[in-house]
Short mmCIF file of C-alpha atoms in Angstrom, two decimals:
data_model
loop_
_atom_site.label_atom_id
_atom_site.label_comp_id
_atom_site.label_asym_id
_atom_site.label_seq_id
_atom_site.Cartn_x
_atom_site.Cartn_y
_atom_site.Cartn_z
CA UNK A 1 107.43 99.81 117.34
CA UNK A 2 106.38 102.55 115.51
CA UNK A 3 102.34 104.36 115.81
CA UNK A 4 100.50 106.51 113.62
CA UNK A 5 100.50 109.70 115.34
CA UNK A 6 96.56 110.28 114.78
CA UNK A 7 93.70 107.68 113.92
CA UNK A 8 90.25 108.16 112.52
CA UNK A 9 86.99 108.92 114.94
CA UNK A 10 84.29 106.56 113.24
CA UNK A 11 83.89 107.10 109.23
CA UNK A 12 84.65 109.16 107.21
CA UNK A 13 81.80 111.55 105.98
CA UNK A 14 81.02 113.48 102.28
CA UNK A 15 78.66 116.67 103.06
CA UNK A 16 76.81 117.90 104.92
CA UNK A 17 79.22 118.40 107.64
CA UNK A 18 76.02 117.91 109.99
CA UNK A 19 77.03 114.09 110.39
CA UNK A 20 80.43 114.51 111.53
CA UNK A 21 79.71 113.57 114.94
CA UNK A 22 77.61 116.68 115.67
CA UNK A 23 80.61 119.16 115.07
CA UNK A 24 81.95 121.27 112.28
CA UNK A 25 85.70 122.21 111.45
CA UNK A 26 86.72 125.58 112.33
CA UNK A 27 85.63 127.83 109.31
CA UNK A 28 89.37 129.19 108.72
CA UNK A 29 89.85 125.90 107.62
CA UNK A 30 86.83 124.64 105.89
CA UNK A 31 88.77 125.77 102.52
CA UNK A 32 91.31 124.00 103.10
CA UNK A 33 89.47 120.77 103.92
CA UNK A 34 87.39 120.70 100.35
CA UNK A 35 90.08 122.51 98.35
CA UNK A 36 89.87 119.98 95.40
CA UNK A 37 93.02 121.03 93.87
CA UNK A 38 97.22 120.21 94.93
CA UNK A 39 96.97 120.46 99.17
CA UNK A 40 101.22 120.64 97.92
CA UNK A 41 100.90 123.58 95.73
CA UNK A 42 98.23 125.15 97.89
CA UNK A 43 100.98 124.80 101.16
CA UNK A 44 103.92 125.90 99.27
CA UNK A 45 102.11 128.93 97.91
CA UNK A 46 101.16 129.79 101.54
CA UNK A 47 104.59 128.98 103.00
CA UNK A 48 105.84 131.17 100.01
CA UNK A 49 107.62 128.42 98.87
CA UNK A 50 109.16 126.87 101.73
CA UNK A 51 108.26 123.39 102.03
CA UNK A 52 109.61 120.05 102.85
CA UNK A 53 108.42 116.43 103.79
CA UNK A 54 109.45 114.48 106.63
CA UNK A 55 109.05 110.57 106.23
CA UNK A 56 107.84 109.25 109.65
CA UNK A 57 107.15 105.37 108.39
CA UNK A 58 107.08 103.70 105.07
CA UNK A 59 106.29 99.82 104.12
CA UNK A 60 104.39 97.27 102.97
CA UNK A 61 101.50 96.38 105.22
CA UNK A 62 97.45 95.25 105.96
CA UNK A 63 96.22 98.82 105.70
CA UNK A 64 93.24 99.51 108.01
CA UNK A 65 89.78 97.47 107.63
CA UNK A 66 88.00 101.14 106.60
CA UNK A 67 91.01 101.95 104.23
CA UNK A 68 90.26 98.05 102.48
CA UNK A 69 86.61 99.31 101.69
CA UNK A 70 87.58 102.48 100.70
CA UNK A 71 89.82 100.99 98.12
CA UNK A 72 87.47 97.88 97.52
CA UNK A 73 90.76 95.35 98.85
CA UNK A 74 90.67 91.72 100.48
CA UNK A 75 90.85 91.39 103.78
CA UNK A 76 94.72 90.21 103.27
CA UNK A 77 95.62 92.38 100.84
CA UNK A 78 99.36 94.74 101.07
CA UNK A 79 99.90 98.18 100.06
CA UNK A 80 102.32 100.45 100.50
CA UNK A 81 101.81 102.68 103.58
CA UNK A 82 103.45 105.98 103.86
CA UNK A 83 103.10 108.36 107.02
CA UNK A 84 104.63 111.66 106.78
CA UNK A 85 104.61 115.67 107.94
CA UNK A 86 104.37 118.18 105.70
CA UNK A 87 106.40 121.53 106.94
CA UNK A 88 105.49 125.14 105.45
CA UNK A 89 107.62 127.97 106.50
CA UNK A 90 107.62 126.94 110.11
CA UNK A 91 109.78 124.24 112.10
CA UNK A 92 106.07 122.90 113.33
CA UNK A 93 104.36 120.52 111.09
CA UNK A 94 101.39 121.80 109.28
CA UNK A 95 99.99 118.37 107.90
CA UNK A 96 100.15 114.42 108.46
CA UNK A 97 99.48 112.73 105.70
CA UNK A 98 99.07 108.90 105.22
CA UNK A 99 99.23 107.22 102.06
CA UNK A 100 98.03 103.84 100.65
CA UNK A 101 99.22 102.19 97.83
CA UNK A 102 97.44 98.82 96.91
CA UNK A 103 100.57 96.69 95.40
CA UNK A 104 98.59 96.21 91.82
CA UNK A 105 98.44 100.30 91.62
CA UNK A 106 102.16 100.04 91.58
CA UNK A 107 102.42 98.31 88.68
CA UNK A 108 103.48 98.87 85.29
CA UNK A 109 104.10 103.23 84.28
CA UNK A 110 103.36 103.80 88.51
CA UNK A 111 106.08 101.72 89.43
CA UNK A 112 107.93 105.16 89.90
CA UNK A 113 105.15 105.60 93.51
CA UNK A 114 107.32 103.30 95.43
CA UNK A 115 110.69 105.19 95.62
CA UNK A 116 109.18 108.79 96.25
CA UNK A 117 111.74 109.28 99.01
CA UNK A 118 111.05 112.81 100.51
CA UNK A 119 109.32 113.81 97.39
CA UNK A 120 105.44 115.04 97.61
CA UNK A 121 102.87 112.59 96.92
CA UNK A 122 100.57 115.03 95.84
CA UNK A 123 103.13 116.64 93.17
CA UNK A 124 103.24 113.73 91.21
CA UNK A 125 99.83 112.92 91.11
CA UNK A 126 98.45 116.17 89.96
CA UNK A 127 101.63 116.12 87.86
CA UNK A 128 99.69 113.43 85.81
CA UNK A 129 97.31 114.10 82.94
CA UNK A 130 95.37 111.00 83.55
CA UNK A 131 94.47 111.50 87.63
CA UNK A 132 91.01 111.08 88.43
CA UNK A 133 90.19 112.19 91.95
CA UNK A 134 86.92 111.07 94.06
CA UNK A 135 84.93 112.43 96.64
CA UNK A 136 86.83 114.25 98.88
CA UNK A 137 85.16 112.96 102.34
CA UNK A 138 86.25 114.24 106.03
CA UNK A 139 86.40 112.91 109.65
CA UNK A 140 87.73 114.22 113.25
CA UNK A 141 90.53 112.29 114.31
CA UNK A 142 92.14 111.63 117.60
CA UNK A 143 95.75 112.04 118.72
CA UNK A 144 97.04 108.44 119.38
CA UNK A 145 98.86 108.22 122.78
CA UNK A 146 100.80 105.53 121.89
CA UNK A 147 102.41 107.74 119.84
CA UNK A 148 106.04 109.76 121.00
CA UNK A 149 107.19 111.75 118.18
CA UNK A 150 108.94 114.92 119.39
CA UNK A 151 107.22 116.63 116.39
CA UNK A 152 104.03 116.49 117.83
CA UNK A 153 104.61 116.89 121.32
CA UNK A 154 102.58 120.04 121.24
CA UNK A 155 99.57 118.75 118.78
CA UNK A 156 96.37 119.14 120.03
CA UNK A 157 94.63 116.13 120.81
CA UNK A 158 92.11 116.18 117.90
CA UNK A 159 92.45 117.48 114.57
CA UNK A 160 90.27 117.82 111.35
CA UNK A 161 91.42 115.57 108.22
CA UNK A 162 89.91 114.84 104.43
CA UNK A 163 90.49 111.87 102.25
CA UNK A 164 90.18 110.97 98.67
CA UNK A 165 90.77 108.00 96.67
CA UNK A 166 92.36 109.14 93.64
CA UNK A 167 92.81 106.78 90.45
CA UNK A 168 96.17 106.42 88.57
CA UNK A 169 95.56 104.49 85.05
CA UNK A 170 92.29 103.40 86.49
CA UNK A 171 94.48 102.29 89.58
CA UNK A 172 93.68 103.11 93.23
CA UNK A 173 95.15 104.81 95.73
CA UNK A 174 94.12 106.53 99.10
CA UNK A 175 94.94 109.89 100.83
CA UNK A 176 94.13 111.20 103.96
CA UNK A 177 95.45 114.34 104.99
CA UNK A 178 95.29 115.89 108.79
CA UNK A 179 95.70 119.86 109.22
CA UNK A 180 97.31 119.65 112.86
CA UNK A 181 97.49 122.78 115.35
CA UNK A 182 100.54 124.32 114.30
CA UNK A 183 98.66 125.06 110.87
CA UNK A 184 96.94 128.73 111.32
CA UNK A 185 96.16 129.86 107.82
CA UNK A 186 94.67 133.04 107.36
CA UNK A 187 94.12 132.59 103.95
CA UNK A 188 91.86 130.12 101.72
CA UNK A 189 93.60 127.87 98.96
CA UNK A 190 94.29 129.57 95.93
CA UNK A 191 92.12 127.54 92.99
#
């Protein structure tokens, strides 16, 4: 049975950072956590151009009661969820990223969302003239024991994420984004 490697501590919070459970990310990566632009181009450019995705689940599912609200679902409602790790120019994973996309978002011209393959999420959507992204909102999360990927045998037990909702021909869809240990930059973004 598969587990998501890492789950959410409580909600998820806009600024101030004050509220997030009395603790602030580390400011190397305080960029990289309200960097409003392509997290895809932004890791590619610092892994000068090395990058790749690794697919660790992918299917239709309930997604997660604070997910629903974010994305304004029923309490029965599918989407597709999609859990990967996003590699720079290192053989450790810099970022887990998890995905959800409502069924009606892939409808009509974003039909194309549901065979991305090893493709970047994030490419495609900022790829699109007609993306609108919302508040970019963060949270601490917590390694889940339950789960035994090799990959993140050496993550650290809790690690800083963001999340948006972004909207694809008025559509929906919802991404969170972790920055695990093995992700040192020591550089911001580039806008």
């Amino acid at each position: 049975m598969y587990h998501s490697p890492f789950e959410a501590i409580g909600d998820w919070h806009p600024q101030p950072l004050e509220s997030l459970h009395g603790q602030t990310p580390p400011e190397r990566l305080l960029p990289w956590l309200l960097h409003p632009g392509s997290l895809t181009a932004a890791l590619k450019r610092l892994g000068e151009g090395t990058f790749r995705v690794q697919i660790l689940n992918q299917g239709w599912q309930t997604p997660r009661p604070e997910e629903r609200r974010a994305l304004n679902l029923k309490d029965r409602s599918r989407a597709l969820v999609r859990e990967v790790l996003l590699y720079g120019n290192s053989e450790q994973p810099w970022v887990y990223a998890r995905s959800v996309l409502p069924e009606r978002t892939l409808t009509g011209k974003s039909r194309y969302l549901r065979g991305l393959d090893n493709r970047p999420l994030g490419e495609l959507l900022f790829s699109q003239p007609d993306i609108r992204r919302g508040p970019i909102v963060l949270n601490r999360l917590e390694r889940n024991p339950h789960c035994a990927r090799a990959e993140l045998s050496d993550s650290a037990p809790h690690a800083w994420g963001r999340r948006s909702t972004f909207w694809l021909q008025d559509k929906p869809l919802l991404v969170a984004e972790t920055f695990l240990s093995g992700f040192n930059p020591h550089t911001p973004p580039m806008a």
